[in-house]
PDB file of C-alpha atoms in Angstrom:
ATOM      1  CA  GLY A   1     101.117 129.917 169.396  1.00 85.00           C
ATOM      2  CA  ILE A   2     103.477 132.966 169.281  1.00 92.00           C
ATOM      3  CA  ARG A   3     101.673 136.192 169.859  1.00 89.00           C
ATOM      4  CA  CYS A   4     102.233 139.794 167.552  1.00 85.00           C
ATOM      5  CA  ARG A   5     100.342 142.682 167.928  1.00 80.00           C
ATOM      6  CA  THR A   6      98.872 143.847 164.162  1.00 84.00           C
ATOM      7  CA  GLY A   7      98.134 147.378 163.374  1.00 84.00           C
ATOM      8  CA  PHE A   8      98.005 149.440 160.275  1.00 88.00           C
ATOM      9  CA  TYR A   9     101.420 150.069 158.710  1.00 89.00           C
ATOM     10  CA  ARG A  10     102.042 153.851 159.649  1.00 89.00           C
ATOM     11  CA  GLU A  11     101.425 152.896 163.344  1.00 89.00           C
ATOM     12  CA  TRP A  12     104.801 150.070 162.485  1.00 89.00           C
ATOM     13  CA  ARG A  13     106.967 152.659 160.653  1.00 92.00           C
ATOM     14  CA  ARG A  14     106.746 155.055 163.679  1.00 93.00           C
ATOM     15  CA  MET A  15     107.255 152.079 165.973  1.00 92.00           C
ATOM     16  CA  MET A  16     109.908 151.326 163.782  1.00 93.00           C
ATOM     17  CA  TRP A  17     111.662 154.664 163.835  1.00 95.00           C
ATOM     18  CA  GLU A  18     111.730 155.197 167.462  1.00 95.00           C
ATOM     19  CA  ARG A  19     113.650 152.373 168.111  1.00 95.00           C
ATOM     20  CA  GLY A  20     115.601 153.688 165.105  1.00 95.00           C
ATOM     21  CA  CYS A  21     116.344 156.875 167.033  1.00 96.00           C
ATOM     22  CA  PHE A  22     116.876 154.845 170.206  1.00 97.00           C
ATOM     23  CA  ASP A  23     119.320 152.669 169.430  1.00 96.00           C
ATOM     24  CA  SER A  24     121.147 155.381 167.262  1.00 96.00           C
ATOM     25  CA  ILE A  25     121.295 158.612 169.982  1.00 97.00           C
ATOM     26  CA  PHE A  26     121.422 156.389 173.155  1.00 97.00           C
ATOM     27  CA  ASN A  27     124.721 154.622 171.903  1.00 97.00           C
ATOM     28  CA  LEU A  28     125.963 156.984 170.075  1.00 96.00           C
ATOM     29  CA  VAL A  29     125.664 159.677 173.921  1.00 97.00           C
ATOM     30  CA  GLY A  30     127.281 156.844 175.869  1.00 97.00           C
ATOM     31  CA  ALA A  31     129.370 155.534 173.538  1.00 96.00           C
ATOM     32  CA  ILE A  32     131.335 159.268 173.556  1.00 96.00           C
ATOM     33  CA  ARG A  33     131.799 159.020 177.595  1.00 96.00           C
ATOM     34  CA  ALA A  34     135.026 158.531 179.267  1.00 93.00           C
ATOM     35  CA  GLU A  35     133.522 156.258 181.565  1.00 94.00           C
ATOM     36  CA  PRO A  36     131.862 152.781 180.781  1.00 94.00           C
ATOM     37  CA  THR A  37     127.911 154.376 180.420  1.00 96.00           C
ATOM     38  CA  THR A  38     124.742 151.915 179.329  1.00 96.00           C
ATOM     39  CA  MET A  39     122.006 152.366 178.413  1.00 96.00           C
ATOM     40  CA  GLN A  40     120.410 153.704 181.676  1.00 96.00           C
ATOM     41  CA  ASP A  41     122.632 155.898 182.592  1.00 96.00           C
ATOM     42  CA  VAL A  42     122.142 157.902 179.874  1.00 96.00           C
ATOM     43  CA  GLY A  43     118.389 157.647 180.430  1.00 95.00           C
ATOM     44  CA  LEU A  44     119.100 158.676 183.705  1.00 95.00           C
ATOM     45  CA  TYR A  45     121.780 161.185 183.497  1.00 96.00           C
ATOM     46  CA  TYR A  46     121.939 162.534 180.233  1.00 96.00           C
ATOM     47  CA  ASP A  47     118.406 163.470 179.422  1.00 94.00           C
ATOM     48  CA  GLU A  48     118.969 166.830 178.281  1.00 95.00           C
ATOM     49  CA  GLU A  49     121.080 166.219 175.424  1.00 95.00           C
ATOM     50  CA  VAL A  50     118.921 163.067 174.301  1.00 97.00           C
ATOM     51  CA  SER A  51     115.674 165.063 174.249  1.00 96.00           C
ATOM     52  CA  ASP A  52     117.711 167.455 172.102  1.00 95.00           C
ATOM     53  CA  MET A  53     119.241 165.326 169.776  1.00 96.00           C
ATOM     54  CA  LEU A  54     115.555 163.165 170.242  1.00 95.00           C
ATOM     55  CA  TRP A  55     113.673 166.849 168.849  1.00 94.00           C
ATOM     56  CA  GLU A  56     116.252 167.229 165.826  1.00 93.00           C
ATOM     57  CA  ALA A  57     115.584 163.548 165.280  1.00 94.00           C
ATOM     58  CA  THR A  58     111.714 163.649 164.916  1.00 93.00           C
ATOM     59  CA  SER A  59     112.129 166.909 162.642  1.00 91.00           C
ATOM     60  CA  ALA A  60     114.113 165.957 160.423  1.00 91.00           C
ATOM     61  CA  LEU A  61     111.652 162.620 160.088  1.00 93.00           C
ATOM     62  CA  ARG A  62     108.639 165.127 159.577  1.00 90.00           C
ATOM     63  CA  GLY A  63     110.193 166.894 156.781  1.00 86.00           C
ATOM     64  CA  MET A  64     111.807 163.632 155.123  1.00 87.00           C
ATOM     65  CA  LEU A  65     110.043 160.654 155.168  1.00 89.00           C
ATOM     66  CA  ALA A  66     106.913 162.527 156.301  1.00 88.00           C
ATOM     67  CA  VAL A  67     106.621 160.390 159.432  1.00 90.00           C
ATOM     68  CA  THR A  68     105.805 162.001 163.036  1.00 90.00           C
ATOM     69  CA  LEU A  69     106.021 160.141 166.065  1.00 90.00           C
ATOM     70  CA  LEU A  70     103.245 159.145 168.909  1.00 88.00           C
ATOM     71  CA  TYR A  71     102.614 161.546 171.538  1.00 90.00           C
ATOM     72  CA  GLY A  72     104.834 160.990 174.080  1.00 93.00           C
ATOM     73  CA  PHE A  73     108.121 158.995 172.592  1.00 95.00           C
ATOM     74  CA  GLU A  74     110.201 160.936 174.943  1.00 95.00           C
ATOM     75  CA  GLU A  75     108.362 158.946 177.890  1.00 95.00           C
ATOM     76  CA  ARG A  76     108.475 156.003 176.148  1.00 95.00           C
ATOM     77  CA  LEU A  77     112.265 155.601 175.166  1.00 96.00           C
ATOM     78  CA  PHE A  78     113.902 157.052 178.617  1.00 96.00           C
ATOM     79  CA  ALA A  79     111.281 154.809 180.241  1.00 96.00           C
ATOM     80  CA  PHE A  80     112.555 151.780 178.502  1.00 95.00           C
ATOM     81  CA  SER A  81     116.165 152.605 178.637  1.00 96.00           C
ATOM     82  CA  GLU A  82     116.006 153.281 182.488  1.00 94.00           C
ATOM     83  CA  GLN A  83     113.498 149.628 182.853  1.00 94.00           C
ATOM     84  CA  LEU A  84     115.265 146.924 180.129  1.00 91.00           C
ATOM     85  CA  CYS A  85     118.619 148.283 179.255  1.00 92.00           C
ATOM     86  CA  ASN A  86     120.447 148.802 183.013  1.00 91.00           C
ATOM     87  CA  ALA A  87     123.149 145.298 182.040  1.00 92.00           C
ATOM     88  CA  VAL A  88     123.191 146.934 178.154  1.00 95.00           C
ATOM     89  CA  PRO A  89     126.679 148.796 177.083  1.00 96.00           C
ATOM     90  CA  CYS A  90     126.410 151.511 174.630  1.00 96.00           C
ATOM     91  CA  LYS A  91     128.568 151.526 171.849  1.00 95.00           C
ATOM     92  CA  ILE A  92     129.502 152.164 168.194  1.00 95.00           C
ATOM     93  CA  THR A  93     131.292 150.627 165.785  1.00 94.00           C
ATOM     94  CA  ALA A  94     132.618 150.601 161.854  1.00 94.00           C
ATOM     95  CA  GLU A  95     130.192 147.247 161.023  1.00 95.00           C
ATOM     96  CA  THR A  96     126.498 148.685 162.575  1.00 92.00           C
ATOM     97  CA  TYR A  97     127.331 152.533 161.587  1.00 94.00           C
ATOM     98  CA  PRO A  98     125.662 151.576 158.045  1.00 92.00           C
ATOM     99  CA  TYR A  99     121.943 150.254 159.836  1.00 92.00           C
ATOM    100  CA  VAL A 100     122.029 152.156 162.747  1.00 92.00           C
ATOM    101  CA  PHE A 101     122.629 156.199 161.521  1.00 92.00           C
ATOM    102  CA  VAL A 102     120.633 156.226 157.886  1.00 90.00           C
ATOM    103  CA  ALA A 103     119.714 158.976 156.220  1.00 88.00           C
ATOM    104  CA  PRO A 104     117.687 161.417 157.510  1.00 89.00           C
ATOM    105  CA  LEU A 105     118.874 161.040 161.542  1.00 90.00           C
ATOM    106  CA  ASP A 106     122.783 160.819 160.310  1.00 85.00           C
ATOM    107  CA  GLN A 107     121.575 164.430 159.099  1.00 82.00           C
ATOM    108  CA  CYS A 108     121.107 165.978 161.630  1.00 90.00           C
ATOM    109  CA  LYS A 109     123.325 168.454 162.911  1.00 91.00           C
ATOM    110  CA  THR A 110     123.662 167.292 166.353  1.00 93.00           C
ATOM    111  CA  VAL A 111     123.665 163.902 165.695  1.00 93.00           C
ATOM    112  CA  ALA A 112     126.898 165.050 163.383  1.00 92.00           C
ATOM    113  CA  GLU A 113     128.959 166.930 165.279  1.00 93.00           C
ATOM    114  CA  TYR A 114     129.050 163.428 168.135  1.00 94.00           C
ATOM    115  CA  LEU A 115     129.356 161.100 165.314  1.00 94.00           C
ATOM    116  CA  ASN A 116     132.860 163.669 163.961  1.00 93.00           C
ATOM    117  CA  PHE A 117     133.562 164.424 167.350  1.00 94.00           C
ATOM    118  CA  ALA A 118     133.372 160.116 168.032  1.00 94.00           C
ATOM    119  CA  LYS A 119     136.074 160.049 165.240  1.00 93.00           C
ATOM    120  CA  ASP A 120     137.833 162.358 165.220  1.00 93.00           C
ATOM    121  CA  GLU A 121     138.391 163.070 169.624  1.00 93.00           C
ATOM    122  CA  LYS A 122     137.722 159.302 170.601  1.00 94.00           C
ATOM    123  CA  GLY A 123     139.006 157.468 167.715  1.00 94.00           C
ATOM    124  CA  MET A 124     136.121 155.182 167.134  1.00 94.00           C
ATOM    125  CA  LEU A 125     134.618 154.100 163.718  1.00 93.00           C
ATOM    126  CA  GLU A 126     137.944 154.382 161.505  1.00 92.00           C
ATOM    127  CA  GLY A 127     137.517 154.438 158.084  1.00 91.00           C
ATOM    128  CA  VAL A 128     133.606 155.497 158.165  1.00 91.00           C
ATOM    129  CA  LYS A 129     132.771 158.546 155.800  1.00 90.00           C
ATOM    130  CA  MET A 130     131.601 160.844 158.617  1.00 87.00           C
ATOM    131  CA  PRO A 131     128.079 163.287 157.397  1.00 83.00           C
ATOM    132  CA  LEU A 132     129.369 166.956 157.074  1.00 80.00           C
ATOM    133  CA  CYS A 133     128.216 169.328 160.447  1.00 73.00           C
ATOM    134  CA  SER A 134     125.555 172.085 158.615  1.00 64.00           C
ATOM    135  CA  THR A 135     125.922 175.142 159.810  1.00 51.00           C
ATOM    136  CA  LYS A 136     122.984 175.902 156.790  1.00 53.00           C
ATOM    137  CA  LYS A 137     119.684 176.971 158.351  1.00 55.00           C
ATOM    138  CA  SER A 138     117.416 174.442 158.572  1.00 54.00           C
ATOM    139  CA  ALA A 139     114.057 175.176 155.815  1.00 54.00           C
ATOM    140  CA  MET A 140     111.527 173.959 157.840  1.00 52.00           C
ATOM    141  CA  LEU A 141     109.990 176.267 160.841  1.00 49.00           C
ATOM    142  CA  GLN A 142     111.507 175.726 163.466  1.00 53.00           C
ATOM    143  CA  GLY A 143     108.850 175.421 167.071  1.00 52.00           C
ATOM    144  CA  ASN A 144     109.353 174.584 170.347  1.00 46.00           C
ATOM    145  CA  LEU A 145     106.780 171.103 170.531  1.00 48.00           C
ATOM    146  CA  ARG A 146     108.059 170.435 173.953  1.00 48.00           C
ATOM    147  CA  CYS A 147     105.160 170.969 176.005  1.00 50.00           C
ATOM    148  CA  ASP A 148     107.406 172.748 178.626  1.00 50.00           C
ATOM    149  CA  GLY A 149     105.365 176.089 178.897  1.00 50.00           C
ATOM    150  CA  LYS A 150     107.838 177.838 176.420  1.00 49.00           C
ATOM    151  CA  ILE A 151     106.446 178.927 172.884  1.00 47.00           C
ATOM    152  CA  SER A 152     109.115 180.107 170.031  1.00 45.00           C
ATOM    153  CA  LEU A 153     106.719 179.793 167.169  1.00 46.00           C
ATOM    154  CA  CYS A 154     102.764 180.468 167.372  1.00 42.00           C
ATOM    155  CA  ALA A 155     100.573 179.861 164.152  1.00 44.00           C
ATOM    156  CA  TRP A 156     100.181 183.529 162.596  1.00 43.00           C
ATOM    157  CA  VAL A 157      97.168 183.785 160.731  1.00 45.00           C
ATOM    158  CA  ASP A 158      96.858 186.450 157.262  1.00 45.00           C
ATOM    159  CA  GLY A 159      93.405 187.050 156.255  1.00 48.00           C
ATOM    160  CA  GLY A 160      94.239 187.689 152.894  1.00 49.00           C
ATOM    161  CA  ASP A 161      94.075 191.666 153.839  1.00 50.00           C
ATOM    162  CA  GLY A 162      97.750 191.944 155.055  1.00 49.00           C
ATOM    163  CA  GLY A 163      97.111 192.539 158.602  1.00 50.00           C
ATOM    164  CA  GLY A 164      97.462 189.160 160.376  1.00 49.00           C
ATOM    165  CA  GLU A 165      96.850 188.002 163.644  1.00 51.00           C
ATOM    166  CA  ILE A 166      98.223 184.934 166.257  1.00 47.00           C
ATOM    167  CA  ASP A 167      95.643 182.282 166.083  1.00 45.00           C
ATOM    168  CA  ASP A 168      93.958 181.823 168.995  1.00 46.00           C
ATOM    169  CA  VAL A 169      92.443 178.322 169.178  1.00 45.00           C
ATOM    170  CA  TRP A 170      96.125 176.880 168.183  1.00 44.00           C
ATOM    171  CA  CYS A 171      97.579 178.919 171.180  1.00 45.00           C
ATOM    172  CA  ASP A 172      95.001 178.166 173.763  1.00 46.00           C
ATOM    173  CA  GLN A 173      95.353 174.491 173.066  1.00 43.00           C
ATOM    174  CA  LEU A 174      98.542 174.642 174.349  1.00 43.00           C
ATOM    175  CA  GLY A 175      96.615 176.278 177.695  1.00 44.00           C
ATOM    176  CA  VAL A 176      98.285 180.122 176.313  1.00 44.00           C
ATOM    177  CA  ILE A 177      96.784 183.287 175.242  1.00 42.00           C
ATOM    178  CA  LEU A 178      98.627 185.342 173.265  1.00 43.00           C
ATOM    179  CA  ASP A 179      97.360 188.704 172.203  1.00 44.00           C
ATOM    180  CA  ALA A 180      97.983 190.139 168.171  1.00 44.00           C
ATOM    181  CA  ASN A 181     101.190 191.631 169.366  1.00 45.00           C
ATOM    182  CA  GLY A 182     102.039 187.810 169.980  1.00 51.00           C
ATOM    183  CA  SER A 183     103.229 188.718 174.203  1.00 47.00           C
TER     184      SER A 183
END
């Protein structure tokens, strides 16, 4: 018989959005290169660009669709590209654009910039209406949740008396102890 994994619908949604982020972002980063690039090359050599776009996409997913990708999604996507995509060329086409770059992925600032670059500078995606590159600040709280040792946003708790304090429990979970001044 056919073997398949079963799971809760939220898990399925997360897995599909993870794959959607992989298909759109890895292809976009590789397709704009001057030389032919495979998905494996993107995972090996352009990891910072991809990582920044992935975190931007996860923030948009949380804010728009209430979907949070599971812990370790970056490692899974890079491992997938390095192990299984060595002969898969990166490409974006006008035919697949509406199915791959769906909201909220096309509304991420960096993705929109890359898409506009692909169309304007590389001549790709002819006849496709591109998303605008917004300079408007996002309404979502921005913080570094990438576990790279740097915290740009900590939980500030107001006890109702006007004086606040940093939530040491939250900061301790990240392995960082901060005093009330945030230093």
